[in-house]
Amino acid sequence: REGWKRLGQWVALGALVGVACGAASALFLWLLDLATDFRTEHEIIVFTLPLAGLVIGAIYERWGAPIEGGNNLVIDTIHDEGPQLPLRMAPMVLVGTVLTHLFGGSAGREGTAVQMGASLADAIAFRLGVDGPVRRQLLAAGVAGGFGSVFGTPIAGCVFGLEFIVLGRLQHDALVPALVASIVGDLVTRALGIAHTPYPTIAPLALTPLLLAQWALFAIAMAATTTAFIELTHRIKTTLKARVTRLPFRMFLGGAAVVALWQLMGTSEYLGLGVPTIVRAFSDPSLPVYAFAAKLLFTAITIGAGFLGGEVTPLFFVGAALGSVLARAMGLPIDMGAGVGLAVVFAAASNAPLALSIMAVELLGASVLPHVVIVAVIAYLLTGHRGIYPSQRLTRPKW
Amino acid sequence: REGWKRLGQWVALGALVGVACGAASALFLWLLDLATDFRTEHEIIVFTLPLAGLVIGAIYERWGAPIEGGNNLVIDTIHDEGPQLPLRMAPMVLVGTVLTHLFGGSAGREGTAVQMGASLADAIAFRLGVDGPVRRQLLAAGVAGGFGSVFGTPIAGCVFGLEFIVLGRLQHDALVPALVASIVGDLVTRALGIAHTPYPTIAPLALTPLLLAQWALFAIAMAATTTAFIELTHRIKTTLKARVTRLPFRMFLGGAAVVALWQLMGTSEYLGLGVPTIVRAFSDPSLPVYAFAAKLLFTAITIGAGFLGGEVTPLFFVGAALGSVLARAMGLPIDMGAGVGLAVVFAAASNAPLALSIMAVELLGASVLPHVVIVAVIAYLLTGHRGIYPSQRLTRPKW
């Protein structure tokens, strides 16, 4: 029967995409760990970040033009059935991101994972000559598999693959391939020996009308911070582009600014992913109040100047640090504040409140419900029609 | 600004719907507890179930015609912008359900909660003269508020309100009113002193390729059971209707059949909601293998004959009992098997895999992920285009 054939195709192709995504994520995470370890042991290397920017920029300027759009190119390709995503996207974004982290740029991982996953999925789609709708589903599966395997959160990966393409809708038609790719991708990454950062499990907290009001305030602060990040990154990007035409020089300048800030702050906490500080935000009541702002600035400069990576982990840092401080000020448990904040800034920035709420559950346990959903939805609404992926289509106004 | 006004309206109206739903659910759950306690202490009352059916049937035949569609009427009203849902739906379905449980019928609660919520929401919508789209959003909010407050699972309630109307899509446009109604409804129900059944928190279980294969088998069994329930209930309903024209006599016959089965089985375990057995399924390795089938039969007869209530809790029973037994047979932890089964049979029956997966997390903890999603999606696919709500619209074939 026709239907069984389609189901079989979904499962087989989804699994294929999942294996590719999982293997790519494992390689990426392994190299990222090496790069981060090397940097923390030889911090002097950070002084060469401007030079690294010059070189990466030159390479990207020469060979990277077709993949410049990054995540936006992935979104546009899914919508417009554009030409095949260049397969070179996978190795180039992988190497570019690892170099960003080796030299101390403040960036994330999900952009890399999503772009590797989507370009591998599209290579599979073209290789097998599938039709248009199936190709779109495989691209969503690539996004899901990349996202799910790089963070070890398969269900969030699946929902992210369905949610981030179109703003305000979650279509089930890529559900099966996305779920298969995400589950298989995560299994493959783990089977290849990758261990993900363990986050603390958060203690339950009863919802009360007072807490609801506190969450509303909390969400306003999160939305303001998210908006600041989006606008600042955008401003840096456009201003730099207007003044400095060539990418290598923009990256040189961005790298120099990060080095200057690093020396000014006198701490390496805001370089790279920043995982140790994220974990600290869950328990340390003396976390600096300004930590979120510092990480926001480091990341906006790094990304705005053209370095590769993504925004998830730095925005986890921004959200967790701000949430921890706000919880302190409001008399809420700081682990809950950090946990909700962790998920919410990226949820608002990527317009994926559902995926990030599920991610919070997968990382931090069920006690984050219903809190994370309430705060994520408010912040998602207040952030308006902006986001870190300008290519996201709008089915209707948020409100 | 226009947008802020709409946002304010959503929050205010959502809260209003939530208060109405929460109060209705609290009254309902309180009466349901009284009825269940009375029945378990005076089991002889079950012998009068046929007579009760005769009386309830007569009342419904006389005054209940406009609300006969139940949940399907709610779905149709949302789609077709039909006339206002009769406000009498709320008290009638409440009293009908409490009587069903008082006399020992095997039924649930979510139908009642959803219908009370939707009819109260529609009364608010008509009273305030809101326009068509807002009315539809308030109806979804009523569904969300009713479902969320009656089970104490606000996030699942919200997603259920968005997911169950249309098969295969989750539209965010009613997100805000549904979330507000569901959160407020839950708070109101709890504030009125209602405590929900505590379920055990499930221990983590690592996903492996072998476990994935076991879950696929598990899902096939769940889908077969769900299909059997849907078809049997439908068969009983149509056969009875064809042979016995008047509702009171159909309910009399159904009641008599339940009494006969009850005497035959020699246990009261399969009457009413069956919560004690659901809890038992998580830990008792000697749960009878046939328990799920017995509950399925009791429920199909009760619902097929026209008694009121819903399917959630009996299908929790069916799923948890079957899952517990399957886990035993496969060497899996029985709490995980029971927990996944609990959510999956109703997920497949109502075509709401996402809402029920979230419900499982809210009731049983985050360790049910990713297992419950995998099994729910497979069972949802295999159940095909049938369900306990025939009015659900199809945007596209499942596969």
XYZ file of C-alpha atoms in Angstrom, chain B residues 28 56 60 89-103 112 251 306-309:
24
model
C -17.015 18.348 39.367
C -30.471 9.610 32.871
C -31.169 13.418 28.147
C -24.243 21.588 28.467
C -22.121 22.380 31.542
C -24.574 21.362 34.303
C -26.073 18.499 32.334
C -22.809 16.805 31.481
C -21.563 17.372 35.027
C -24.589 15.746 36.639
C -24.692 12.990 34.022
C -21.055 12.096 34.611
C -21.322 12.137 38.398
C -24.336 9.819 38.155
C -22.450 7.506 35.783
C -19.703 7.160 38.399
C -22.076 6.971 41.369
C -23.724 3.900 39.879
C -17.056 16.420 30.917
C -28.620 2.927 28.583
C -24.599 6.512 26.037
C -23.360 7.091 29.577
C -21.482 10.359 30.106
C -17.936 11.125 31.083
